[in-house]
Amino acid sequence: MRTESTATDVTSLGSPDACLNAGESSDPPEAAKSTEGRWYRMGLPLVRPEHMEPVREIIRVHLRLWRKAELSFIAELGVTELLTNVYKHTRGDCELVLSETDSGVFVGVSDFDATLPIIREPSDDEVGGRGLFLLAAMADGFGTEPCRSGKQVWFRLGPEASRPRQGESAA
C-alpha cells in the first residue's frame, strides 16, 4: 500500500559522485564530476505525480542561483521524465542529485530497481515511449549506471544542449 510521502532534503549526505542509493560508493560517470563542488541531493520516497512541480521549482531555483538558468527548461523536462519513469516502473523510492559541472549541470536519479531502461526510437504509431529518446537527443550526455541495489539514470547539460531558441515553440 502506498502512503503519502514528502520530499526529504538530504544535502548533508556527502558528495554526489557515485550511485546514490544505499550509500554505495563507486566511480561516478565522468559527466557527474564537478570542479566547483555545488550540488543538491534530495530523497523522494514513494515519488508521485504531485511531486513533479515542486521538484521542478527546486531545479529552477538552483539553476538560477548557479547562474545557469538557461539550462532550466531541459533540466526540468528531464527530471520530470526520470521521476515519471520511477513512478511508473519501480516501487517509487528514489534520490535526485543536481550537480554543477564546469560548463553546465549533471542530473541523476537513482532508484532501487536493477532493470536498466532501453532507449529506442519509437515508431510513428506508438502512443508513448518517447521520453528518454527525446531527453537523450537534447542532452549533451545521457547514460545509465547499474548499482548494487538499483541503477542511476543521468543526463548532462551544457552549452551544446538543444534548447528552444527565443521565440521558438518547444513543441
CSV table of N, CA and C in Angstrom, one decimal:
chain,number,residue,atom,x,y,z
A,1,MET,N,0.8,-1.2,0.0
A,1,MET,CA,0.0,0.0,0.0
A,1,MET,C,0.9,1.2,0.0
A,2,ARG,N,0.6,2.2,-0.9
A,2,ARG,CA,1.3,3.4,-0.9
A,2,ARG,C,0.8,4.4,0.1
A,3,THR,N,1.7,5.1,0.7
A,3,THR,CA,1.2,6.1,1.7
A,3,THR,C,1.7,7.5,1.2
A,4,GLU,N,1.1,8.5,1.7
A,4,GLU,CA,1.5,9.8,1.4
A,4,GLU,C,3.0,10.1,1.7
A,5,SER,N,3.7,10.7,0.9
A,5,SER,CA,5.1,11.0,1.1
A,5,SER,C,5.5,12.4,0.8
A,6,THR,N,6.6,12.8,1.3
A,6,THR,CA,7.1,14.1,1.0
A,6,THR,C,8.6,14.0,0.7
A,7,ALA,N,9.1,15.0,0.0
A,7,ALA,CA,10.5,15.0,-0.4
A,7,ALA,C,11.3,15.3,0.9
A,8,THR,N,12.4,14.6,0.9
A,8,THR,CA,13.3,14.8,2.1
A,8,THR,C,14.6,15.4,1.6
A,9,ASP,N,15.0,16.5,2.2
A,9,ASP,CA,16.3,17.2,1.8
A,9,ASP,C,17.4,16.4,2.5
A,10,VAL,N,18.3,15.9,1.6
A,10,VAL,CA,19.4,15.1,2.2
A,10,VAL,C,20.8,15.7,1.7
A,11,THR,N,20.9,17.0,1.6
A,11,THR,CA,22.1,17.6,1.1
A,11,THR,C,23.3,17.3,2.0
A,12,SER,N,23.1,16.9,3.2
A,12,SER,CA,24.2,16.7,4.1
A,12,SER,C,24.8,15.3,4.0
A,13,LEU,N,24.4,14.5,3.0
A,13,LEU,CA,24.8,13.1,2.9
A,13,LEU,C,26.2,12.9,2.3
A,14,GLY,N,26.8,14.0,1.8
A,14,GLY,CA,28.2,13.8,1.3
A,14,GLY,C,28.2,14.1,-0.2
A,15,SER,N,29.3,13.8,-0.8
A,15,SER,CA,29.5,14.0,-2.3
A,15,SER,C,28.5,13.2,-3.1
A,16,PRO,N,28.0,13.9,-4.2
A,16,PRO,CA,27.1,13.2,-5.1
A,16,PRO,C,27.8,12.4,-6.2
A,17,ASP,N,29.1,12.0,-6.0
A,17,ASP,CA,29.9,11.4,-7.1
A,17,ASP,C,29.8,9.9,-7.2
A,18,ALA,N,28.6,9.3,-7.0
A,18,ALA,CA,28.5,7.9,-7.1
A,18,ALA,C,27.1,7.5,-7.3
A,19,CYS,N,26.9,6.2,-7.5
A,19,CYS,CA,25.5,5.7,-7.5
A,19,CYS,C,25.0,6.1,-6.1
A,20,LEU,N,23.8,6.6,-6.1
A,20,LEU,CA,23.4,7.3,-4.9
A,20,LEU,C,22.7,6.5,-3.9
A,21,ASN,N,22.1,5.4,-4.3
A,21,ASN,CA,21.3,4.7,-3.4
A,21,ASN,C,22.1,3.8,-2.4
A,22,ALA,N,21.6,3.7,-1.2
A,22,ALA,CA,22.1,2.9,-0.1
A,22,ALA,C,23.5,3.2,0.2
A,23,GLY,N,23.9,4.5,0.0
A,23,GLY,CA,25.3,4.9,0.4
A,23,GLY,C,26.4,4.2,-0.3
A,24,GLU,N,26.1,3.7,-1.5
A,24,GLU,CA,27.1,2.9,-2.3
A,24,GLU,C,28.2,3.9,-2.7
A,25,SER,N,29.4,3.4,-2.8
A,25,SER,CA,30.5,4.2,-3.3
A,25,SER,C,31.0,3.4,-4.6
A,26,SER,N,31.0,4.1,-5.7
A,26,SER,CA,31.6,3.6,-6.9
A,26,SER,C,32.1,4.8,-7.7
A,27,ASP,N,32.8,4.5,-8.8
A,27,ASP,CA,33.2,5.6,-9.6
A,27,ASP,C,32.0,6.2,-10.3
A,28,PRO,N,32.0,7.6,-10.3
A,28,PRO,CA,30.8,8.3,-10.9
A,28,PRO,C,31.0,8.3,-12.4
A,29,PRO,N,29.9,8.5,-13.1
A,29,PRO,CA,30.0,8.8,-14.6
A,29,PRO,C,30.9,10.0,-14.7
A,30,GLU,N,31.7,10.1,-15.7
A,30,GLU,CA,32.6,11.2,-15.9
A,30,GLU,C,31.8,12.5,-15.9
A,31,ALA,N,30.6,12.5,-16.5
A,31,ALA,CA,29.8,13.7,-16.6
A,31,ALA,C,29.4,14.2,-15.3
A,32,ALA,N,29.4,13.4,-14.2
A,32,ALA,CA,29.0,13.9,-12.9
A,32,ALA,C,30.1,14.7,-12.1
A,33,LYS,N,31.3,14.6,-12.6
A,33,LYS,CA,32.4,15.2,-11.8
A,33,LYS,C,32.3,16.7,-11.9
A,34,SER,N,32.4,17.4,-10.8
A,34,SER,CA,32.2,18.8,-10.7
A,34,SER,C,33.5,19.4,-10.1
A,35,THR,N,34.0,20.5,-10.7
A,35,THR,CA,35.1,21.2,-10.1
A,35,THR,C,34.7,22.2,-9.1
A,36,GLU,N,33.5,22.7,-9.2
A,36,GLU,CA,33.0,23.8,-8.3
A,36,GLU,C,32.4,23.3,-7.0
A,37,GLY,N,32.0,22.1,-7.0
A,37,GLY,CA,31.5,21.5,-5.8
A,37,GLY,C,30.1,21.8,-5.4
A,38,ARG,N,29.4,22.6,-6.1
A,38,ARG,CA,28.0,22.9,-5.7
A,38,ARG,C,27.1,21.8,-6.2
A,39,TRP,N,26.2,21.3,-5.3
A,39,TRP,CA,25.3,20.3,-5.7
A,39,TRP,C,24.1,20.3,-4.7
A,40,TYR,N,23.1,19.6,-5.1
A,40,TYR,CA,21.9,19.4,-4.3
A,40,TYR,C,21.4,18.0,-4.4
A,41,ARG,N,21.1,17.3,-3.3
A,41,ARG,CA,20.6,16.0,-3.4
A,41,ARG,C,19.3,15.9,-2.6
A,42,MET,N,18.3,15.2,-3.1
A,42,MET,CA,17.0,15.1,-2.5
A,42,MET,C,16.5,13.6,-2.5
A,43,GLY,N,16.1,13.1,-1.4
A,43,GLY,CA,15.5,11.8,-1.4
A,43,GLY,C,14.0,12.0,-1.6
A,44,LEU,N,13.4,11.1,-2.5
A,44,LEU,CA,12.0,11.2,-2.8
A,44,LEU,C,11.4,9.8,-2.5
A,45,PRO,N,10.9,9.6,-1.3
A,45,PRO,CA,10.3,8.3,-1.0
A,45,PRO,C,8.9,8.3,-1.7
A,46,LEU,N,8.6,7.2,-2.3
A,46,LEU,CA,7.3,7.0,-3.0
A,46,LEU,C,6.9,8.2,-3.9
A,47,VAL,N,7.8,8.5,-4.8
A,47,VAL,CA,7.6,9.6,-5.7
A,47,VAL,C,6.2,9.5,-6.4
A,48,ARG,N,5.5,10.6,-6.5
A,48,ARG,CA,4.2,10.6,-7.1
A,48,ARG,C,4.0,11.8,-8.0
A,49,PRO,N,3.0,11.8,-8.9
A,49,PRO,CA,2.9,12.9,-9.9
A,49,PRO,C,2.8,14.2,-9.2
A,50,GLU,N,2.2,14.3,-8.1
A,50,GLU,CA,2.1,15.7,-7.4
A,50,GLU,C,3.4,16.2,-6.9
A,51,HIS,N,4.5,15.4,-6.9
A,51,HIS,CA,5.8,15.9,-6.5
A,51,HIS,C,6.5,16.6,-7.7
A,52,MET,N,6.1,16.4,-8.9
A,52,MET,CA,6.8,16.9,-10.1
A,52,MET,C,7.0,18.4,-10.1
A,53,GLU,N,5.9,19.1,-9.9
A,53,GLU,CA,6.0,20.6,-9.9
A,53,GLU,C,6.9,21.1,-8.8
A,54,PRO,N,6.8,20.7,-7.6
A,54,PRO,CA,7.8,21.2,-6.5
A,54,PRO,C,9.2,20.9,-6.8
A,55,VAL,N,9.5,19.7,-7.4
A,55,VAL,CA,10.8,19.3,-7.7
A,55,VAL,C,11.3,20.2,-8.9
A,56,ARG,N,10.5,20.4,-9.9
A,56,ARG,CA,10.9,21.3,-11.0
A,56,ARG,C,11.2,22.7,-10.4
A,57,GLU,N,10.5,23.2,-9.5
A,57,GLU,CA,10.8,24.5,-8.9
A,57,GLU,C,12.1,24.5,-8.2
A,58,ILE,N,12.4,23.4,-7.5
A,58,ILE,CA,13.7,23.3,-6.8
A,58,ILE,C,14.9,23.4,-7.8
A,59,ILE,N,14.7,22.7,-8.9
A,59,ILE,CA,15.7,22.7,-10.0
A,59,ILE,C,15.8,24.1,-10.6
A,60,ARG,N,14.7,24.7,-10.8
A,60,ARG,CA,14.7,26.1,-11.4
A,60,ARG,C,15.5,27.1,-10.4
A,61,VAL,N,15.2,27.0,-9.1
A,61,VAL,CA,15.8,27.9,-8.2
A,61,VAL,C,17.3,27.6,-8.1
A,62,HIS,N,17.8,26.4,-8.1
A,62,HIS,CA,19.2,26.1,-8.0
A,62,HIS,C,19.9,26.6,-9.3
A,63,LEU,N,19.3,26.4,-10.4
A,63,LEU,CA,20.0,26.8,-11.6
A,63,LEU,C,20.1,28.3,-11.7
A,64,ARG,N,19.0,29.0,-11.2
A,64,ARG,CA,19.1,30.5,-11.1
A,64,ARG,C,20.3,30.9,-10.2
A,65,LEU,N,20.3,30.3,-9.0
A,65,LEU,CA,21.4,30.6,-8.0
A,65,LEU,C,22.8,30.3,-8.6
A,66,TRP,N,22.9,29.3,-9.4
A,66,TRP,CA,24.2,28.9,-10.0
A,66,TRP,C,24.5,29.7,-11.3
A,67,ARG,N,23.6,30.6,-11.7
A,67,ARG,CA,23.7,31.4,-12.9
A,67,ARG,C,23.7,30.5,-14.2
A,68,LYS,N,22.8,29.5,-14.1
A,68,LYS,CA,22.7,28.6,-15.2
A,68,LYS,C,21.2,28.4,-15.6
A,69,ALA,N,20.5,29.5,-15.5
A,69,ALA,CA,19.0,29.5,-15.7
A,69,ALA,C,18.7,29.1,-17.1
A,70,GLU,N,19.6,29.3,-18.1
A,70,GLU,CA,19.3,28.9,-19.5
A,70,GLU,C,19.2,27.4,-19.6
A,71,LEU,N,19.6,26.6,-18.7
A,71,LEU,CA,19.5,25.2,-18.7
A,71,LEU,C,18.2,24.7,-18.1
A,72,SER,N,17.5,25.5,-17.5
A,72,SER,CA,16.3,25.1,-16.7
A,72,SER,C,15.2,24.4,-17.5
A,73,PHE,N,14.9,24.8,-18.7
A,73,PHE,CA,13.8,24.2,-19.5
A,73,PHE,C,14.1,22.7,-19.7
A,74,ILE,N,15.3,22.4,-20.2
A,74,ILE,CA,15.6,20.9,-20.4
A,74,ILE,C,15.8,20.2,-19.1
A,75,ALA,N,16.4,20.8,-18.2
A,75,ALA,CA,16.7,20.2,-16.9
A,75,ALA,C,15.3,19.8,-16.2
A,76,GLU,N,14.4,20.7,-16.2
A,76,GLU,CA,13.1,20.4,-15.7
A,76,GLU,C,12.3,19.3,-16.4
A,77,LEU,N,12.4,19.4,-17.7
A,77,LEU,CA,11.8,18.4,-18.6
A,77,LEU,C,12.4,17.0,-18.3
A,78,GLY,N,13.8,17.0,-18.2
A,78,GLY,CA,14.5,15.7,-18.0
A,78,GLY,C,14.2,15.1,-16.6
A,79,VAL,N,14.1,16.0,-15.6
A,79,VAL,CA,13.8,15.5,-14.2
A,79,VAL,C,12.4,14.9,-14.2
A,80,THR,N,11.5,15.6,-14.9
A,80,THR,CA,10.1,15.1,-14.9
A,80,THR,C,10.0,13.7,-15.6
A,81,GLU,N,10.8,13.5,-16.7
A,81,GLU,CA,10.8,12.2,-17.4
A,81,GLU,C,11.4,11.2,-16.5
A,82,LEU,N,12.5,11.4,-15.8
A,82,LEU,CA,13.1,10.4,-15.0
A,82,LEU,C,12.3,10.1,-13.8
A,83,LEU,N,11.7,11.1,-13.2
A,83,LEU,CA,10.8,10.8,-12.0
A,83,LEU,C,9.5,10.0,-12.4
A,84,THR,N,9.0,10.4,-13.6
A,84,THR,CA,7.8,9.7,-14.1
A,84,THR,C,8.1,8.2,-14.3
A,85,ASN,N,9.3,7.9,-14.8
A,85,ASN,CA,9.7,6.5,-15.1
A,85,ASN,C,9.9,5.8,-13.7
A,86,VAL,N,10.4,6.5,-12.7
A,86,VAL,CA,10.5,5.9,-11.4
A,86,VAL,C,9.1,5.5,-10.9
A,87,TYR,N,8.2,6.5,-11.0
A,87,TYR,CA,6.8,6.3,-10.6
A,87,TYR,C,6.1,5.1,-11.3
A,88,LYS,N,6.3,5.1,-12.6
A,88,LYS,CA,5.6,4.0,-13.5
A,88,LYS,C,6.3,2.7,-13.4
A,89,HIS,N,7.6,2.6,-13.2
A,89,HIS,CA,8.3,1.3,-13.4
A,89,HIS,C,9.0,0.7,-12.2
A,90,THR,N,8.9,1.4,-11.0
A,90,THR,CA,9.6,0.9,-9.8
A,90,THR,C,8.7,1.1,-8.7
A,91,ARG,N,9.2,0.7,-7.5
A,91,ARG,CA,8.3,0.9,-6.3
A,91,ARG,C,8.2,2.3,-5.9
A,92,GLY,N,9.0,3.2,-6.5
A,92,GLY,CA,8.8,4.6,-6.2
A,92,GLY,C,9.8,5.4,-5.4
A,93,ASP,N,10.7,4.7,-4.7
A,93,ASP,CA,11.7,5.4,-3.9
A,93,ASP,C,12.9,5.7,-4.8
A,94,CYS,N,13.3,7.0,-4.7
A,94,CYS,CA,14.5,7.4,-5.5
A,94,CYS,C,15.2,8.5,-4.8
A,95,GLU,N,16.4,8.9,-5.4
A,95,GLU,CA,17.1,10.0,-5.0
A,95,GLU,C,17.5,10.8,-6.2
A,96,LEU,N,17.4,12.1,-6.1
A,96,LEU,CA,17.8,13.0,-7.2
A,96,LEU,C,19.0,13.8,-6.8
A,97,VAL,N,19.9,13.9,-7.7
A,97,VAL,CA,21.1,14.8,-7.5
A,97,VAL,C,21.2,15.8,-8.6
A,98,LEU,N,21.5,17.0,-8.3
A,98,LEU,CA,21.8,18.1,-9.2
A,98,LEU,C,23.1,18.6,-8.9
A,99,SER,N,24.1,18.6,-9.8
A,99,SER,CA,25.4,19.0,-9.6
A,99,SER,C,25.9,19.9,-10.6
A,100,GLU,N,26.6,20.9,-10.2
A,100,GLU,CA,27.2,21.9,-11.2
A,100,GLU,C,28.5,21.3,-11.8
A,101,THR,N,28.6,21.4,-13.1
A,101,THR,CA,29.9,20.9,-13.7
A,101,THR,C,30.6,22.2,-14.3
A,102,ASP,N,31.7,22.0,-14.9
A,102,ASP,CA,32.5,23.2,-15.4
A,102,ASP,C,31.6,24.0,-16.4
A,103,SER,N,30.9,23.3,-17.2
A,103,SER,CA,30.2,24.1,-18.3
A,103,SER,C,28.6,23.9,-18.2
A,104,GLY,N,28.1,23.3,-17.2
A,104,GLY,CA,26.7,23.1,-17.1
A,104,GLY,C,26.3,22.4,-15.8
A,105,VAL,N,25.4,21.4,-16.0
A,105,VAL,CA,24.9,20.7,-14.8
A,105,VAL,C,24.8,19.2,-15.2
A,106,PHE,N,24.8,18.4,-14.1
A,106,PHE,CA,24.6,17.0,-14.2
A,106,PHE,C,23.4,16.7,-13.3
A,107,VAL,N,22.5,15.8,-13.8
A,107,VAL,CA,21.3,15.4,-13.1
A,107,VAL,C,21.2,13.9,-13.1
A,108,GLY,N,21.1,13.3,-11.9
A,108,GLY,CA,21.0,11.9,-11.8
A,108,GLY,C,19.8,11.5,-10.9
A,109,VAL,N,19.2,10.4,-11.3
A,109,VAL,CA,18.1,9.9,-10.5
A,109,VAL,C,18.4,8.4,-10.2
A,110,SER,N,18.6,8.0,-9.0
A,110,SER,CA,18.8,6.6,-8.6
A,110,SER,C,17.6,6.0,-8.0
A,111,ASP,N,17.3,4.8,-8.3
A,111,ASP,CA,16.2,4.0,-7.7
A,111,ASP,C,16.7,2.6,-7.4
A,112,PHE,N,15.8,1.9,-6.8
A,112,PHE,CA,16.2,0.5,-6.3
A,112,PHE,C,15.8,-0.6,-7.2
A,113,ASP,N,15.5,-0.3,-8.5
A,113,ASP,CA,15.2,-1.4,-9.4
A,113,ASP,C,16.4,-1.5,-10.4
A,114,ALA,N,16.9,-2.7,-10.5
A,114,ALA,CA,18.1,-3.0,-11.3
A,114,ALA,C,17.9,-3.0,-12.8
A,115,THR,N,16.6,-3.0,-13.3
A,115,THR,CA,16.3,-3.0,-14.7
A,115,THR,C,16.7,-1.7,-15.3
A,116,LEU,N,17.7,-1.8,-16.3
A,116,LEU,CA,18.1,-0.6,-17.0
A,116,LEU,C,17.1,-0.2,-18.1
A,117,PRO,N,16.8,1.0,-18.3
A,117,PRO,CA,15.9,1.4,-19.3
A,117,PRO,C,16.5,1.2,-20.7
A,118,ILE,N,15.7,0.9,-21.7
A,118,ILE,CA,16.1,0.7,-23.0
A,118,ILE,C,15.6,1.9,-23.8
A,119,ILE,N,16.5,2.6,-24.4
A,119,ILE,CA,16.2,3.8,-25.2
A,119,ILE,C,16.1,3.3,-26.7
A,120,ARG,N,15.0,3.5,-27.3
A,120,ARG,CA,14.8,3.2,-28.7
A,120,ARG,C,13.9,4.2,-29.4
A,121,GLU,N,14.1,4.4,-30.7
A,121,GLU,CA,13.3,5.3,-31.4
A,121,GLU,C,11.9,4.7,-31.6
A,122,PRO,N,10.9,5.4,-31.1
A,122,PRO,CA,9.6,4.8,-31.2
A,122,PRO,C,9.0,4.9,-32.7
A,123,SER,N,8.2,4.0,-33.0
A,123,SER,CA,7.5,4.1,-34.4
A,123,SER,C,6.5,5.2,-34.3
A,124,ASP,N,6.1,5.7,-35.5
A,124,ASP,CA,5.1,6.8,-35.6
A,124,ASP,C,3.8,6.5,-35.0
A,125,ASP,N,3.4,5.2,-34.9
A,125,ASP,CA,2.0,4.9,-34.4
A,125,ASP,C,2.0,4.6,-32.9
A,126,GLU,N,3.2,4.6,-32.2
A,126,GLU,CA,3.3,4.4,-30.8
A,126,GLU,C,2.8,5.6,-30.0
A,127,VAL,N,2.0,5.4,-29.0
A,127,VAL,CA,1.4,6.5,-28.2
A,127,VAL,C,2.5,7.0,-27.2
A,128,GLY,N,3.3,6.2,-26.6
A,128,GLY,CA,4.3,6.6,-25.6
A,128,GLY,C,5.7,6.1,-26.0
A,129,GLY,N,6.6,6.2,-25.0
A,129,GLY,CA,7.9,5.6,-25.2
A,129,GLY,C,8.9,6.6,-25.8
A,130,ARG,N,8.6,7.9,-25.8
A,130,ARG,CA,9.5,8.8,-26.5
A,130,ARG,C,10.3,9.6,-25.5
A,131,GLY,N,10.0,9.6,-24.2
A,131,GLY,CA,10.6,10.5,-23.3
A,131,GLY,C,12.1,10.4,-23.2
A,132,LEU,N,12.6,9.2,-22.9
A,132,LEU,CA,14.1,9.0,-22.8
A,132,LEU,C,14.8,9.2,-24.1
A,133,PHE,N,14.1,8.8,-25.2
A,133,PHE,CA,14.7,9.0,-26.5
A,133,PHE,C,14.9,10.5,-26.8
A,134,LEU,N,13.9,11.3,-26.5
A,134,LEU,CA,14.0,12.8,-26.7
A,134,LEU,C,15.0,13.4,-25.7
A,135,LEU,N,15.0,13.0,-24.5
A,135,LEU,CA,15.9,13.5,-23.5
A,135,LEU,C,17.4,13.2,-23.9
A,136,ALA,N,17.6,12.0,-24.4
A,136,ALA,CA,19.0,11.6,-24.8
A,136,ALA,C,19.4,12.5,-26.0
A,137,ALA,N,18.4,12.8,-26.9
A,137,ALA,CA,18.7,13.7,-28.0
A,137,ALA,C,19.0,15.1,-27.7
A,138,MET,N,18.4,15.6,-26.7
A,138,MET,CA,18.5,17.0,-26.3
A,138,MET,C,19.7,17.3,-25.3
A,139,ALA,N,20.1,16.3,-24.6
A,139,ALA,CA,21.1,16.4,-23.6
A,139,ALA,C,22.5,16.3,-24.2
A,140,ASP,N,23.5,16.9,-23.6
A,140,ASP,CA,24.9,16.7,-24.0
A,140,ASP,C,25.5,15.4,-23.7
A,141,GLY,N,24.9,14.7,-22.7
A,141,GLY,CA,25.3,13.4,-22.3
A,141,GLY,C,24.2,12.7,-21.6
A,142,PHE,N,24.1,11.4,-21.8
A,142,PHE,CA,23.0,10.6,-21.2
A,142,PHE,C,23.5,9.2,-20.9
A,143,GLY,N,23.1,8.6,-19.8
A,143,GLY,CA,23.6,7.3,-19.5
A,143,GLY,C,22.8,6.6,-18.4
A,144,THR,N,23.1,5.4,-18.2
A,144,THR,CA,22.6,4.6,-17.0
A,144,THR,C,23.8,3.9,-16.4
A,145,GLU,N,23.8,3.8,-15.1
A,145,GLU,CA,24.8,3.1,-14.3
A,145,GLU,C,24.2,2.1,-13.4
A,146,PRO,N,24.5,0.8,-13.6
A,146,PRO,CA,24.0,-0.2,-12.6
A,146,PRO,C,24.7,0.0,-11.2
A,147,CYS,N,23.9,-0.2,-10.2
A,147,CYS,CA,24.4,-0.1,-8.8
A,147,CYS,C,24.1,-1.4,-8.1
A,148,ARG,N,24.7,-1.6,-7.0
A,148,ARG,CA,24.4,-2.9,-6.3
A,148,ARG,C,23.0,-3.0,-5.9
A,149,SER,N,22.3,-1.9,-5.6
A,149,SER,CA,20.9,-2.0,-5.2
A,149,SER,C,20.0,-1.3,-6.1
A,150,GLY,N,20.4,-1.2,-7.4
A,150,GLY,CA,19.5,-0.5,-8.4
A,150,GLY,C,20.2,0.1,-9.5
A,151,LYS,N,19.9,1.3,-9.9
A,151,LYS,CA,20.5,2.0,-11.0
A,151,LYS,C,20.5,3.5,-10.8
A,152,GLN,N,21.3,4.2,-11.6
A,152,GLN,CA,21.2,5.6,-11.7
A,152,GLN,C,21.0,5.9,-13.2
A,153,VAL,N,20.1,6.7,-13.5
A,153,VAL,CA,19.9,7.3,-14.9
A,153,VAL,C,20.2,8.7,-14.8
A,154,TRP,N,21.1,9.2,-15.7
A,154,TRP,CA,21.6,10.6,-15.6
A,154,TRP,C,21.6,11.2,-17.0
A,155,PHE,N,21.7,12.6,-16.9
A,155,PHE,CA,21.9,13.4,-18.1
A,155,PHE,C,22.8,14.6,-17.7
A,156,ARG,N,23.5,15.1,-18.7
A,156,ARG,CA,24.4,16.2,-18.5
A,156,ARG,C,23.9,17.3,-19.5
A,157,LEU,N,23.8,18.5,-19.1
A,157,LEU,CA,23.5,19.6,-19.9
A,157,LEU,C,24.7,20.7,-19.9
A,158,GLY,N,25.0,21.2,-21.0
A,158,GLY,CA,26.0,22.2,-21.1
A,158,GLY,C,25.6,23.2,-22.2
A,159,PRO,N,26.6,23.9,-22.7
A,159,PRO,CA,26.3,24.9,-23.7
A,159,PRO,C,25.8,24.3,-25.0
A,160,GLU,N,26.0,23.1,-25.3
A,160,GLU,CA,25.6,22.5,-26.6
A,160,GLU,C,24.2,21.8,-26.5
A,161,ALA,N,23.6,21.8,-25.3
A,161,ALA,CA,22.3,21.1,-25.2
A,161,ALA,C,21.3,21.8,-26.1
A,162,SER,N,20.4,21.0,-26.7
A,162,SER,CA,19.4,21.5,-27.7
A,162,SER,C,18.3,22.2,-26.9
A,163,ARG,N,18.2,23.5,-27.0
A,163,ARG,CA,17.2,24.2,-26.3
A,163,ARG,C,16.4,25.1,-27.3
A,164,PRO,N,15.1,25.2,-27.0
A,164,PRO,CA,14.4,26.1,-27.9
A,164,PRO,C,15.0,27.5,-27.9
A,165,ARG,N,15.1,28.1,-29.0
A,165,ARG,CA,15.6,29.5,-29.1
A,165,ARG,C,14.5,30.5,-28.8
A,166,GLN,N,14.9,31.7,-28.5
A,166,GLN,CA,13.9,32.8,-28.2
A,166,GLN,C,12.9,32.8,-29.3
A,167,GLY,N,11.7,32.8,-28.9
A,167,GLY,CA,10.6,32.9,-29.9
A,167,GLY,C,10.2,31.6,-30.6
A,168,GLU,N,10.9,30.5,-30.3
A,168,GLU,CA,10.6,29.2,-30.9
A,168,GLU,C,9.7,28.5,-30.0
A,169,SER,N,8.8,27.6,-30.5
A,169,SER,CA,8.0,26.8,-29.7
A,169,SER,C,8.7,25.6,-29.2
A,170,ALA,N,8.5,25.1,-28.0
A,170,ALA,CA,9.1,23.9,-27.5
A,170,ALA,C,8.5,22.7,-28.1
A,171,ALA,N,7.3,22.8,-28.6
A,171,ALA,CA,6.6,21.6,-29.1
A,171,ALA,C,6.9,21.2,-30.5
